[in-house]
Short mmCIF file of C-alpha atoms in Angstrom, two decimals:
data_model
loop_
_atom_site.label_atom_id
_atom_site.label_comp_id
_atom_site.label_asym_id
_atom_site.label_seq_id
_atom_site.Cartn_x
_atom_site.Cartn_y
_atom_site.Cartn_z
CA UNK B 1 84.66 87.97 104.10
CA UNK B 2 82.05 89.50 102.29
CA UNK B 3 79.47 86.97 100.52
CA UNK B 4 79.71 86.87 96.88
CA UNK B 5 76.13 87.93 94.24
CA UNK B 6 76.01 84.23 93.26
CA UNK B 7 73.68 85.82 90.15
CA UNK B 8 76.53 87.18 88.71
CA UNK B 9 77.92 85.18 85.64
CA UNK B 10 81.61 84.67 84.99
CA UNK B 11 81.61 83.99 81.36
CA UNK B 12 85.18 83.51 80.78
CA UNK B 13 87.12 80.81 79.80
CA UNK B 14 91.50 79.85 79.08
CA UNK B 15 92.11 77.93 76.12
CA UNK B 16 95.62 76.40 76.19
CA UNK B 17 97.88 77.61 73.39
CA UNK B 18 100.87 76.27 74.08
CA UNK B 19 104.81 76.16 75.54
CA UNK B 20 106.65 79.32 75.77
CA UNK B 21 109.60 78.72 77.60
CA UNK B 22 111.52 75.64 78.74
CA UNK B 23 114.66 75.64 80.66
CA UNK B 24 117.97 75.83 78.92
CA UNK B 25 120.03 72.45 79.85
CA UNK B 26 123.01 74.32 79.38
CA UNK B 27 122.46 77.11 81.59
CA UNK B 28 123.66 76.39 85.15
CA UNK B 29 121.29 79.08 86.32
CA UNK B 30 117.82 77.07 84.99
CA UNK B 31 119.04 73.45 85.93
CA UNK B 32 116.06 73.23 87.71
CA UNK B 33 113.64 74.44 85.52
CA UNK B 34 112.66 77.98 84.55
CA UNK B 35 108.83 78.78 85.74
CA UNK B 36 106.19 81.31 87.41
CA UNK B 37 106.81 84.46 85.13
CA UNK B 38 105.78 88.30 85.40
CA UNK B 39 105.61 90.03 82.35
CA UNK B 40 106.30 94.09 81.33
CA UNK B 41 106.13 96.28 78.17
CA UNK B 42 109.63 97.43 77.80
CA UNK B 43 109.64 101.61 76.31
CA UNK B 44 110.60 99.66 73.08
CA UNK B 45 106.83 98.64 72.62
CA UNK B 46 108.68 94.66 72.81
CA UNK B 47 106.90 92.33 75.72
CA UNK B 48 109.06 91.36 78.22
CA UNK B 49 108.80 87.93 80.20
CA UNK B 50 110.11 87.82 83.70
CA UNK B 51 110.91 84.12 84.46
CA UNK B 52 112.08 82.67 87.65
CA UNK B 53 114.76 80.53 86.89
CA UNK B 54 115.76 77.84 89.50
CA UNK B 55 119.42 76.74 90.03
CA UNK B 56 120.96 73.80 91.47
CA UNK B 57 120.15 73.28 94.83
CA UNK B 58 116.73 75.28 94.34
CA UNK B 59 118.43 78.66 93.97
CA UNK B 60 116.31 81.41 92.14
CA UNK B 61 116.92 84.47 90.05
CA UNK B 62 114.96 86.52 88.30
CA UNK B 63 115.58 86.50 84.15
CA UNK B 64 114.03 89.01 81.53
CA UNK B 65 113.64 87.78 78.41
CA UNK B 66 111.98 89.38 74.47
CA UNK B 67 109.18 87.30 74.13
CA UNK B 68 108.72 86.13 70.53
CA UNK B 69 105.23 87.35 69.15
CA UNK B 70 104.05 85.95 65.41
CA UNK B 71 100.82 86.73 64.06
CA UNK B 72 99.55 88.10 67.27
CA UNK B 73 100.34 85.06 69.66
CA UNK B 74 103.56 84.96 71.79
CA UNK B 75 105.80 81.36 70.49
CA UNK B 76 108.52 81.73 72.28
CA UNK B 77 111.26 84.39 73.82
CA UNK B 78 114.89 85.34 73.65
CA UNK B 79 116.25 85.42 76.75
CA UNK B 80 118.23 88.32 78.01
CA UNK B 81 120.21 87.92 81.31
CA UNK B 82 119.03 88.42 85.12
CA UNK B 83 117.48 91.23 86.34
CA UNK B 84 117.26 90.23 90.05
CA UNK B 85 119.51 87.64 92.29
CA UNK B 86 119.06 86.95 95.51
CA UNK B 87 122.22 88.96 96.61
CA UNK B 88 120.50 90.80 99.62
CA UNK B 89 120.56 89.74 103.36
CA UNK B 90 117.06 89.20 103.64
CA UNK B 91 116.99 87.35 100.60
CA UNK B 92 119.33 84.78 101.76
CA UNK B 93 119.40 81.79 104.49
CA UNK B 94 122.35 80.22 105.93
CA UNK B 95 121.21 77.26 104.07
CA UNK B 96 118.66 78.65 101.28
CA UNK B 97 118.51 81.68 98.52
CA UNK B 98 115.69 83.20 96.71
CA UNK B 99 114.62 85.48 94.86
CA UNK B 100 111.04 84.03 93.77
CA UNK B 101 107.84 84.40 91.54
CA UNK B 102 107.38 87.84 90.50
CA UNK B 103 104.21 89.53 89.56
CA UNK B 104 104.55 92.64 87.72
CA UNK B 105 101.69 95.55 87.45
CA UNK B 106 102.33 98.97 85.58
CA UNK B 107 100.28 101.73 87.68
CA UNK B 108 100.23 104.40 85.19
CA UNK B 109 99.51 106.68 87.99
CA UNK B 110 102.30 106.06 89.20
CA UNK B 111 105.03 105.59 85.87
CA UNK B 112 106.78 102.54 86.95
CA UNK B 113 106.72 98.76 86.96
CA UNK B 114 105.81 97.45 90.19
CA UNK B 115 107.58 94.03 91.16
CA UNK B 116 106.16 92.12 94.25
CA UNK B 117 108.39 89.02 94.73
CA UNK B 118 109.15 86.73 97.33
CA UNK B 119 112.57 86.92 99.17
CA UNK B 120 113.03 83.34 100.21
CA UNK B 121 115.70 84.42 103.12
CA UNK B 122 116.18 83.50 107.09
CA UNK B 123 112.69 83.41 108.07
CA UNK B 124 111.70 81.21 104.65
CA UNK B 125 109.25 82.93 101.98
CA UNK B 126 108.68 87.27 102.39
CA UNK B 127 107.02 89.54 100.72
CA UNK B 128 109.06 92.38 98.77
CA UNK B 129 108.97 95.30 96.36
CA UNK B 130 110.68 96.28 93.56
CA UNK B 131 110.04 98.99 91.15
CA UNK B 132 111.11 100.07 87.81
CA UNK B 133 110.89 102.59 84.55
CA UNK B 134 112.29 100.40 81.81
CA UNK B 135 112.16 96.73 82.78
CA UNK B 136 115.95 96.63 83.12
CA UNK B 137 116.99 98.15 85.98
CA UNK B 138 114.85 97.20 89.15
CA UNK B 139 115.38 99.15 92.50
CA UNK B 140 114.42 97.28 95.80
CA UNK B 141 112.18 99.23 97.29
CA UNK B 142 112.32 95.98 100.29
CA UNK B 143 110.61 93.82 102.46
CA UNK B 144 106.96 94.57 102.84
CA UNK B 145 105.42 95.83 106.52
CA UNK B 146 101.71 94.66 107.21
CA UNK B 147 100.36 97.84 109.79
CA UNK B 148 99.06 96.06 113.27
CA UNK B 149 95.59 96.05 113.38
CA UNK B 150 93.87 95.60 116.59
CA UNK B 151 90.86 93.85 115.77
CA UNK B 152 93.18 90.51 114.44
CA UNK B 153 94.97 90.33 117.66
CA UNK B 154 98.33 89.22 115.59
CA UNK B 155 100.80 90.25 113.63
CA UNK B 156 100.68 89.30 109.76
CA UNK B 157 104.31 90.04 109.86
CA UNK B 158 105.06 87.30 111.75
CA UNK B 159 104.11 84.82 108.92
CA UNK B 160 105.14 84.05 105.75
CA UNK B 161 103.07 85.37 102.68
CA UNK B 162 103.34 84.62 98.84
CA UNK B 163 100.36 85.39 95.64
CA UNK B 164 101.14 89.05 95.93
CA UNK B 165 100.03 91.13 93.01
CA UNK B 166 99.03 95.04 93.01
CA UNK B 167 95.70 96.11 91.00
CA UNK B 168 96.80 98.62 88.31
CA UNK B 169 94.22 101.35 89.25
CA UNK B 170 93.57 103.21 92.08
CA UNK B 171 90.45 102.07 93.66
CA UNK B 172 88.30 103.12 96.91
CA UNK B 173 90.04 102.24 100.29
CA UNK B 174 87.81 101.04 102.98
CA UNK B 175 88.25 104.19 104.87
CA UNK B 176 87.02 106.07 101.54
CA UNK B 177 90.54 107.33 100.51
CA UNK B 178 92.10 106.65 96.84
CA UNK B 179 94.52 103.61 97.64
CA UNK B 180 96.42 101.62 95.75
CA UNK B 181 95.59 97.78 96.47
CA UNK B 182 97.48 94.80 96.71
CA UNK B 183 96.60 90.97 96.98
CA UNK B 184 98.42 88.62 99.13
CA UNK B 185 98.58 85.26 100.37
CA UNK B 186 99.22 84.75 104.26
CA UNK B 187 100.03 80.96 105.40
CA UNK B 188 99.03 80.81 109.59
CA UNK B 189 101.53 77.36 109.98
CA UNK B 190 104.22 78.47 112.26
CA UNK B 191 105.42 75.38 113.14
CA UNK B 192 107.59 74.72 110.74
CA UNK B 193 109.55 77.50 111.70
CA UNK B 194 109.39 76.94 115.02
CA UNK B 195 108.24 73.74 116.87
CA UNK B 196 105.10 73.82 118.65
CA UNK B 197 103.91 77.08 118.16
CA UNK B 198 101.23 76.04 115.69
CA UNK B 199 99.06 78.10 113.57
CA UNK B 200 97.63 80.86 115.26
CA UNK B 201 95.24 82.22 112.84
CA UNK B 202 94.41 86.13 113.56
CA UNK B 203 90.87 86.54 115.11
CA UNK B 204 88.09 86.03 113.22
CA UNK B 205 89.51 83.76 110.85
CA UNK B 206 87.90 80.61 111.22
CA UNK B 207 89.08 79.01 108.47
CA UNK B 208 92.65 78.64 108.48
CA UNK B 209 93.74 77.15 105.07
CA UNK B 210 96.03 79.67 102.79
CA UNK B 211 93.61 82.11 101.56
CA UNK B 212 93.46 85.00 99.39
CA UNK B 213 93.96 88.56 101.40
CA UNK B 214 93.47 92.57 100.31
CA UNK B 215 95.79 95.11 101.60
CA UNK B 216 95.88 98.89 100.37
CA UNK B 217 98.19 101.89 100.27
CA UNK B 218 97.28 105.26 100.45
CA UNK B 219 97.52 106.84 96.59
CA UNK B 220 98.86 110.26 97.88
CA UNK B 221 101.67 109.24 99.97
CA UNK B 222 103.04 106.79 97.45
CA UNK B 223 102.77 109.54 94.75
CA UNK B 224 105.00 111.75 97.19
CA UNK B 225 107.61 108.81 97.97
CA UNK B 226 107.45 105.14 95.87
CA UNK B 227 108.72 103.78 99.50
CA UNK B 228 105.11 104.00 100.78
CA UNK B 229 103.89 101.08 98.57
CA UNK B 230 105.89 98.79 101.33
CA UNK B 231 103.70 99.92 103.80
CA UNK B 232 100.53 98.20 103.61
CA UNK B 233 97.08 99.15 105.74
CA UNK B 234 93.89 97.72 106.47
CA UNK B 235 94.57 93.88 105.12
CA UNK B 236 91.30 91.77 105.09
CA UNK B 237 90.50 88.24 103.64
CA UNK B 238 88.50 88.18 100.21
CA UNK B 239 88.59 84.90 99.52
CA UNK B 240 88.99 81.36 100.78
CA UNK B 241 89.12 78.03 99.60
CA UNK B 242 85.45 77.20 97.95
CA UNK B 243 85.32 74.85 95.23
CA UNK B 244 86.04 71.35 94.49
CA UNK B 245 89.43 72.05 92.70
CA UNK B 246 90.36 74.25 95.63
CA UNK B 247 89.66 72.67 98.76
CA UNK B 248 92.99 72.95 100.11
CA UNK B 249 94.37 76.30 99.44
CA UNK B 250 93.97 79.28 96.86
CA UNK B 251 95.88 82.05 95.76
CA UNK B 252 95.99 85.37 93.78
CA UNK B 253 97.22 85.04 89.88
CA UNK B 254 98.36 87.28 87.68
CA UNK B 255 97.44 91.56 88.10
CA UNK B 256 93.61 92.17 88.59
CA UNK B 257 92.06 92.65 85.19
CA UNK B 258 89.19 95.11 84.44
CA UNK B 259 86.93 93.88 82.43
CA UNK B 260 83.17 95.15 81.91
CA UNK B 261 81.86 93.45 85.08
CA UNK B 262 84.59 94.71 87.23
CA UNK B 263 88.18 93.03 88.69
CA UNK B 264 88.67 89.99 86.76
CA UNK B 265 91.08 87.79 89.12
CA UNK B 266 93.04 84.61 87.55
CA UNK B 267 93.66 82.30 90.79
CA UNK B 268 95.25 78.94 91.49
CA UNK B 269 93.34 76.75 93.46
CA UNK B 270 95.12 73.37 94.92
CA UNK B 271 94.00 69.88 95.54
CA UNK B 272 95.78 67.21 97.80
CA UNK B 273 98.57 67.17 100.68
CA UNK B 274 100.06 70.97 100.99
CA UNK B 275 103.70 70.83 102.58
CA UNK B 276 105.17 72.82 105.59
CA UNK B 277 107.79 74.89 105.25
CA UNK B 278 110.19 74.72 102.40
CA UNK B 279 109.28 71.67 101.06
CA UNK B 280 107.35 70.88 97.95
CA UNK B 281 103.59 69.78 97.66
CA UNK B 282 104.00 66.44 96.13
CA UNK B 283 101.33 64.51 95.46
CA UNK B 284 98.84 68.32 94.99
CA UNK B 285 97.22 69.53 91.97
CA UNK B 286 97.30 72.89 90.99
CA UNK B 287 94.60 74.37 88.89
CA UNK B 288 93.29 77.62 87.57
CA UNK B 289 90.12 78.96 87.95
CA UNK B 290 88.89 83.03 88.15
CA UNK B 291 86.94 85.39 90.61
CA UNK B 292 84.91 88.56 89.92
CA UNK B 293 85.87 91.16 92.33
CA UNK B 294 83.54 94.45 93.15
CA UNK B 295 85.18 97.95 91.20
CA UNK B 296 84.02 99.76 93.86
CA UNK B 297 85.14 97.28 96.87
CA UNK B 298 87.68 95.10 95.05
CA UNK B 299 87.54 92.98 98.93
CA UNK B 300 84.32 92.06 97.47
CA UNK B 301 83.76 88.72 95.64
CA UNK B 302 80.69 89.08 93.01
CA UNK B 303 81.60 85.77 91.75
CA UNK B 304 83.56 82.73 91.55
CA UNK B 305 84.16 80.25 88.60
CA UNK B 306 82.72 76.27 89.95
CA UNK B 307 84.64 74.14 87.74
CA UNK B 308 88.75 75.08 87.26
CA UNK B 309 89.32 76.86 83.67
CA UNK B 310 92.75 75.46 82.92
CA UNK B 311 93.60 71.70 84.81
CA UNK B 312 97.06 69.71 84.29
CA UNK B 313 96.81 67.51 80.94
CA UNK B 314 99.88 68.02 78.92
CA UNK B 315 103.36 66.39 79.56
CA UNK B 316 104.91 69.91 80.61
CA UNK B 317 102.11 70.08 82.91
CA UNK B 318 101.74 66.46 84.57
CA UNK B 319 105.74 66.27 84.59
CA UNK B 320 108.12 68.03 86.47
CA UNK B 321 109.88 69.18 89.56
CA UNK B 322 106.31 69.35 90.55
CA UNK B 323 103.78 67.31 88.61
CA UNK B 324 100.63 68.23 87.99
CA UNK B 325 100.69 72.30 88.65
CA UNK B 326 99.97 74.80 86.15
CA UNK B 327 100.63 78.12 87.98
CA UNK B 328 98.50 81.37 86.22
CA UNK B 329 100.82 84.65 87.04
CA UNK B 330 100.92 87.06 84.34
CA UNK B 331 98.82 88.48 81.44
CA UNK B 332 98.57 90.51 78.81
CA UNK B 333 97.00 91.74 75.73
CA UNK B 334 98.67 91.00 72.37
CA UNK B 335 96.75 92.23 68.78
CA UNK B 336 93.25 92.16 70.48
CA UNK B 337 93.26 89.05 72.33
CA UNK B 338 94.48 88.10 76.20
CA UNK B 339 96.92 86.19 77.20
CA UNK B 340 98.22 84.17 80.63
CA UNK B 341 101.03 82.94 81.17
CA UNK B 342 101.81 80.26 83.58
CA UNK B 343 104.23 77.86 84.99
CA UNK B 344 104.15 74.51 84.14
CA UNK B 345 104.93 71.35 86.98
CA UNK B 346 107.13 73.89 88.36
CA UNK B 347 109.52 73.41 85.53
CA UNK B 348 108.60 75.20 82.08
CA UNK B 349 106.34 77.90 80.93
CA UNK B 350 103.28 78.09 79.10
CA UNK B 351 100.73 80.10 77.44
CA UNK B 352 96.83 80.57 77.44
CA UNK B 353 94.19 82.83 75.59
CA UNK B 354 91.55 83.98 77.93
CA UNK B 355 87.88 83.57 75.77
CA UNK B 356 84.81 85.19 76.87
CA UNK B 357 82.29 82.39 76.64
CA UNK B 358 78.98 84.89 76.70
CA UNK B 359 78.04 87.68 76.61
#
């Protein structure tokens, strides 16, 4: 991991605006909660929010929804139907069925919508693609395929992986080509999976909790075939667990945003016990905080906010089917002014304006 310019400021700051989405009690589909949205701009010029919705016995989909903009700031959406249901084999268990927080980034270069989501099939929680042209129709593109790289002496495919998000530009690749770059989230704990096999961390890595990881894509061959983003190459860490409000894992928010100082990155950052497997983290707190990433080596950290920027306070936050989470994974810009959106104690959705503090 490369060390961070600890002189450069981070002057940024979320300001809470409110509750955009809860789930629907009469909707068998959200019964247990609706949460963890992506977000698109439909060909309409209408914002589009991308919800996962949970069903009874922790089943997800994936829902689209108009979201509801007055005066500038998003109040609430109208929800129109599923766009993406676990209905594939590797997106199904014999006991469990996902189809599970999805980040969206438009690559202009590119023309379409890029979904990462995770498939919560056989093996529990896998990365996947999905890409689209109007924000209605997605096609899955699949499961996603780490190359083998010699110098870790494992396999990232072998482990589950979450907090994956593609940067909307092309930026340099470390071996100097244009590449398309994408952030994930490996987790090393195999036993879970299977008994006393432990968590062999690739080598090098001497810290072992979940961490934030780059991987690219090279720009030409994904211009020549879209199947090419599922093929990622030379995957280093960027960032692991620093500050107080982080100490036992972090992860990558919403898309990468550029701002005059270079990648702007909205993270969670987690507190407390952090289950195995499928299971939930009761008894963690999830908070937000942000990173400053190089524009010209985006594996770079330039800096890293100390204190969290958005913490669990409200009801919709402290209460849910996980208390005490707010979850950053989308934003946009709406009349001027920036918006995340986030899920709430695993359960609702809300909304936050991103403030620049200084200048």
């Amino acid at each position: 991991m490369t060390q961070r310019n600890t002189e450069t400021a981070l002057p940024y700051a979320l300001k809470r605006v409110g509750v955009l989405m809860n789930a629907d009690p009469t909707d068998p589909l959200e019964a247990e909660g609706v949460l963890n949205p992506a977000t698109a701009w439909g060909p309409d010029g209408e914002l589009y929010l991308f919800p996962r919705m949970v069903a009874t016995g922790n089943v997800s989909r994936i829902g689209r929804a108009r979201v509801v903009i007055e005066d500038g700031v998003p109040v609430g959406v109208e929800r129109q139907g599923v766009v993406l249901s676990p209905d594939e084999g590797f997106e199904r268990g014999a006991h469990n069925a996902g189809v599970e927080d999805p980040r969206i980034t438009f690559i202009p270069d590119l023309g379409v919508h890029v979904m990462t989501y995770v498939a919560y099939g056989p093996l529990g929680p896998r990365p996947a693609l999905a890409v689209s042209t109007d924000t209605i129709s997605w096609r899955r593109l699949g499961p996603l395929h780490f190359t083998y790289q010699s110098h870790l002496s494992t396999d990232l495919n072998f482990f589950p992986n979450k907090d994956l998000v593609f940067f909307p530009e092309i930026v340099p690749g470390p071996d100097g080509r244009a590449s398309f770059a994408m952030l994930h989230r490996p987790m090393w704990d195999l036993d879970w999976l299977r008994p006393g096999e432990g968590a062999p961390a690739p080598a090098g890595v001497a810290d072992g909790r979940p961490s934030i990881w780059i991987a690219y894509v090279d720009a030409e061959a994904a211009r020549r075939d879209l199947s090419a983003l599922t093929s990622l190459r030379h995957s280093a860490p960027v960032a692991a667990p620093e500050m107080p409000f982080e100490v036992a894992k972090i992860g990558a928010g919403p898309p990468p945003l550029r701002v005059p100082e270079g990648w702007l990155l909205i993270h969670h950052g987690v507190t407390g016990p952090v289950a195995r497997g499928f299971e939930l983290s009761h008894g963690a707190v999830y908070r937000a905080g942000g990173m400053l990433l190089d524009p010209d080596n985006p594996a770079r950290v330039l800096a890293r906010s100390q204190e969290p920027w958005l913490s669990p306070e409200t009801r919709e936050e402290t209460v849910g089917t996980l208390g005490n989470v707010v979850f950053p994974t989308a934003v946009e810009r709406i009349a001027g002014t920036v918006y995340v959106f986030y899920g709430m104690a695993d359960s609702a959705i809300g909304v936050a304006a991103l403030e620049r503090t200084a200048d």
